[in-house]
Coordinates of C-alpha atoms and ligand atoms in Angstrom, one line a residue:
M1 CA -16.4 -9.2 -23.0
S2 CA -13.0 -8.6 -21.7
A3 CA -12.5 -8.1 -18.0
R4 CA -9.4 -7.7 -16.0
L5 CA -10.2 -8.6 -12.4
L6 CA -8.7 -9.3 -9.1
I7 CA -10.3 -11.2 -6.2
V8 CA -9.0 -10.4 -2.7
G9 CA -9.9 -11.9 0.6
P10 CA -8.4 -13.6 3.7
Q11 CA -7.5 -17.2 3.4
G12 CA -10.8 -19.2 3.9
S13 CA -12.9 -16.4 2.5
G14 CA -14.0 -18.6 -0.5
K15 CA -12.1 -16.5 -3.0
G16 CA -10.9 -19.6 -4.9
T17 CA -14.4 -21.0 -5.3
Q18 CA -15.9 -17.7 -6.3
G19 CA -13.0 -16.8 -8.6
V20 CA -13.5 -19.9 -10.6
R21 CA -17.2 -19.1 -11.0
V22 CA -16.5 -15.6 -12.2
G23 CA -13.8 -16.9 -14.6
E24 CA -16.2 -19.4 -16.1
A25 CA -19.0 -16.9 -16.5
W26 CA -16.8 -14.2 -18.0
G27 CA -14.8 -16.7 -20.1
I28 CA -11.5 -15.5 -18.7
P29 CA -8.7 -17.6 -17.2
V30 CA -8.2 -17.7 -13.5
V31 CA -4.6 -17.1 -12.5
S32 CA -4.1 -18.3 -9.0
T33 CA -0.5 -17.9 -7.8
G34 CA -1.1 -20.4 -5.0
D35 CA -2.3 -23.0 -7.5
V36 CA 0.7 -22.4 -9.8
F37 CA 3.1 -22.8 -6.9
R38 CA 1.3 -25.9 -5.6
A39 CA 1.4 -27.5 -9.1
N40 CA 5.1 -26.8 -9.3
V41 CA 5.7 -28.3 -5.9
A42 CA 3.7 -31.4 -6.9
E43 CA 5.7 -31.8 -10.1
G44 CA 9.0 -31.2 -8.4
T45 CA 10.1 -28.4 -10.8
E46 CA 12.9 -26.1 -10.0
L47 CA 10.4 -23.4 -9.0
G48 CA 8.6 -25.9 -6.8
L49 CA 11.8 -26.9 -5.0
Q50 CA 12.6 -23.2 -4.5
V51 CA 9.2 -22.3 -2.9
K52 CA 8.1 -25.5 -1.1
S53 CA 9.4 -24.7 2.4
I54 CA 8.2 -21.1 2.1
I55 CA 4.7 -22.2 1.3
D56 CA 4.6 -24.9 3.9
A57 CA 5.5 -22.3 6.5
G58 CA 2.7 -19.9 5.3
S59 CA 5.2 -17.2 4.4
L60 CA 5.3 -15.2 1.2
V61 CA 7.4 -16.2 -1.8
P62 CA 9.7 -13.4 -2.8
D63 CA 8.0 -10.6 -4.7
E64 CA 10.3 -10.7 -7.8
L65 CA 9.9 -14.4 -8.2
T66 CA 6.1 -14.3 -7.8
S67 CA 5.8 -11.3 -10.2
A68 CA 7.9 -13.1 -12.8
V69 CA 5.6 -16.1 -12.6
V70 CA 2.5 -13.9 -13.1
R71 CA 4.0 -12.0 -16.0
D72 CA 4.8 -15.3 -17.7
R73 CA 1.3 -16.5 -17.2
L74 CA -0.4 -13.3 -18.3
A75 CA 1.7 -13.3 -21.5
Q76 CA 0.0 -16.4 -22.6
A77 CA -2.6 -16.0 -25.4
D78 CA -5.6 -16.9 -23.3
A79 CA -5.1 -13.9 -21.0
A80 CA -4.9 -11.4 -23.9
E81 CA -8.6 -10.4 -23.5
G82 CA -8.9 -10.7 -19.8
F83 CA -8.1 -12.6 -16.7
L84 CA -9.0 -13.0 -13.0
L85 CA -6.1 -12.8 -10.6
D86 CA -6.5 -14.8 -7.3
G87 CA -3.9 -14.4 -4.7
Y88 CA -1.7 -11.8 -6.5
P89 CA -0.9 -9.0 -5.8
R90 CA -0.6 -9.8 -2.1
N91 CA 1.3 -6.7 -1.0
V92 CA 2.0 -3.1 -2.2
A93 CA 5.3 -4.0 -3.9
Q94 CA 3.4 -6.6 -6.0
V95 CA 0.8 -4.0 -6.8
M96 CA 3.5 -1.8 -8.3
H97 CA 5.0 -4.7 -10.3
L98 CA 1.5 -5.5 -11.7
D99 CA 0.9 -1.8 -12.5
E100 CA 4.1 -1.6 -14.4
F101 CA 3.4 -4.8 -16.4
L102 CA -0.2 -3.7 -17.3
E103 CA 0.9 -0.2 -18.2
G104 CA 3.3 -1.7 -20.7
R105 CA 0.3 -3.4 -22.3
D106 CA -1.9 -0.4 -22.1
E107 CA -4.2 -2.2 -19.8
Q108 CA -5.5 -1.8 -16.3
L109 CA -7.6 -3.7 -13.7
D110 CA -11.4 -3.1 -14.2
A111 CA -12.5 -4.2 -10.8
V112 CA -11.2 -5.6 -7.5
I113 CA -13.6 -7.9 -5.7
A114 CA -12.9 -7.7 -2.0
L115 CA -14.6 -10.6 -0.1
V116 CA -15.3 -9.5 3.4
V117 CA -15.3 -12.4 5.9
P118 CA -14.8 -12.0 9.7
R119 CA -11.6 -13.5 11.1
E120 CA -13.4 -16.2 13.2
E121 CA -15.3 -17.3 10.1
S122 CA -12.2 -17.7 7.9
L123 CA -10.4 -19.4 10.7
S124 CA -13.1 -22.0 11.2
R125 CA -13.4 -22.6 7.4
L126 CA -9.6 -23.1 7.1
T127 CA -9.6 -25.5 10.0
A128 CA -12.4 -27.5 8.4
R129 CA -10.5 -27.5 5.1
A130 CA -7.4 -28.7 6.8
A131 CA -9.3 -31.7 8.1
E132 CA -10.7 -32.4 4.7
Q133 CA -7.9 -31.8 2.3
G134 CA -4.7 -32.1 4.4
R135 CA -2.9 -29.2 2.6
A136 CA 0.7 -28.9 3.9
D137 CA 0.1 -25.2 4.8
D138 CA -3.1 -25.8 6.7
T139 CA -1.4 -26.5 10.0
E140 CA -2.5 -24.3 12.9
E141 CA 0.8 -22.4 12.9
A142 CA 0.9 -21.8 9.1
I143 CA -2.8 -20.7 9.1
A144 CA -2.1 -18.1 11.8
T145 CA 0.9 -16.8 9.9
R146 CA -1.1 -16.5 6.7
L147 CA -3.9 -14.6 8.3
E148 CA -1.5 -12.3 10.0
I149 CA 0.3 -11.6 6.7
Y150 CA -3.1 -11.0 5.1
E151 CA -4.0 -8.3 7.6
R152 CA -0.6 -6.7 7.7
E153 CA 0.4 -6.8 4.0
T154 CA -2.5 -7.7 1.8
A155 CA -5.4 -5.7 3.3
P156 CA -3.4 -2.4 2.6
I157 CA -3.5 -3.1 -1.2
L158 CA -7.2 -2.4 -1.0
D159 CA -6.5 1.2 0.0
V160 CA -4.4 1.6 -3.1
Y161 CA -7.2 0.3 -5.3
R162 CA -9.9 2.2 -3.4
T163 CA -8.2 5.5 -4.5
R164 CA -8.8 4.3 -8.0
G165 CA -12.4 3.6 -7.4
I166 CA -12.4 0.0 -8.5
V167 CA -13.0 -1.9 -5.3
D168 CA -16.3 -3.7 -4.7
E169 CA -16.7 -4.9 -1.2
I170 CA -18.7 -8.1 -1.2
D171 CA -20.2 -9.8 1.9
G172 CA -18.5 -13.2 1.9
V173 CA -20.8 -14.8 4.5
G174 CA -23.8 -16.9 3.4
A175 CA -24.7 -19.5 0.8
L176 CA -22.2 -19.9 -2.0
D177 CA -24.7 -19.0 -4.7
D178 CA -25.8 -15.9 -2.9
I179 CA -22.2 -14.7 -2.7
T180 CA -21.7 -15.4 -6.4
A181 CA -24.9 -13.4 -7.2
R182 CA -23.6 -10.5 -5.2
I183 CA -20.3 -10.5 -7.1
F184 CA -22.0 -10.8 -10.5
A185 CA -24.3 -7.9 -9.6
A186 CA -21.4 -5.7 -8.6
L187 CA -19.4 -6.4 -11.8
E188 CA -22.5 -5.8 -13.9
A189 CA -23.1 -2.5 -12.2
R190 CA -19.6 -1.6 -13.6
G191 CA -20.8 -2.5 -17.0
L192 CA -18.8 -5.7 -17.0
R193 CA -21.1 -8.3 -18.5
P194 CA -20.5 -12.1 -18.5
A195 CA -19.9 -13.9 -21.7
Q196 CA -23.0 -15.5 -23.4
Ligands
AMP1 P1 -3.0 -19.3 -1.6 O1 -3.5 -20.6 -2.2 O2 -3.3 -18.1 -2.4 O3 -3.3 -19.2 -0.2 O4 -1.4 -19.4 -1.7 C1 -0.7 -20.4 -1.0 C2 0.8 -19.9 -0.7 O5 1.5 -19.6 -1.9 C3 0.9 -18.7 0.1 O6 0.7 -18.9 1.5 C4 2.3 -18.2 -0.2 O7 3.3 -19.0 0.4 C5 2.3 -18.5 -1.7 N1 1.8 -17.4 -2.5 C6 0.7 -17.4 -3.3 N2 0.5 -16.2 -3.8 C7 1.6 -15.4 -3.5 C8 2.0 -14.1 -3.7 N3 1.2 -13.3 -4.5 N4 3.1 -13.6 -3.2 C9 3.9 -14.4 -2.4 N5 3.5 -15.7 -2.1 C10 2.4 -16.2 -2.6

């Protein structure tokens, strides 16, 4: 069935991994702005050249540019019946951009999955990932910047969505499969059932 979802959590909360699992089970595309930007950087597109230094520093890409990228992606046929957003919106201005876009399509988000992970835990997971994957923005300085931006700019978007009654807080600590089960249970409690 169709589901329009958002997964939010600090960097290192496992939202990428869990988002893919939900996307597969619900049969909806995962739209990760971070992945889109990284792919463009890797391919050396004009967008990639524009955003590379911003991403490497752990700062945010300008809202207008990011929202335009998301609008383009959500306009593709596979997102007509649903999607899972990962990493967007990341501040209140982007929430407003997304609201405007969805209203124009007579759509709205059905649920916001908020992965709750203590700061020390996300920090140690990010440091481990840095050693494994060598992502350009996994330097100590960029990690600190990203966590700080999360707390200052991204966490407040949850207050906006809480007033709409669509936030499910999920404990993001524990075994991956257990966390997935918690997310699925929360979505099903909203009447959002996975595809067959
Ligand atoms: P992520 O993989 O979600 O951690 O994103 C990696 C980087 O891409 C971020 O640190 C930002 O530089 C950029 N980025 C991703 N999503 C957004 C967004 N919604 N707004 C602005 N910048 C973003």
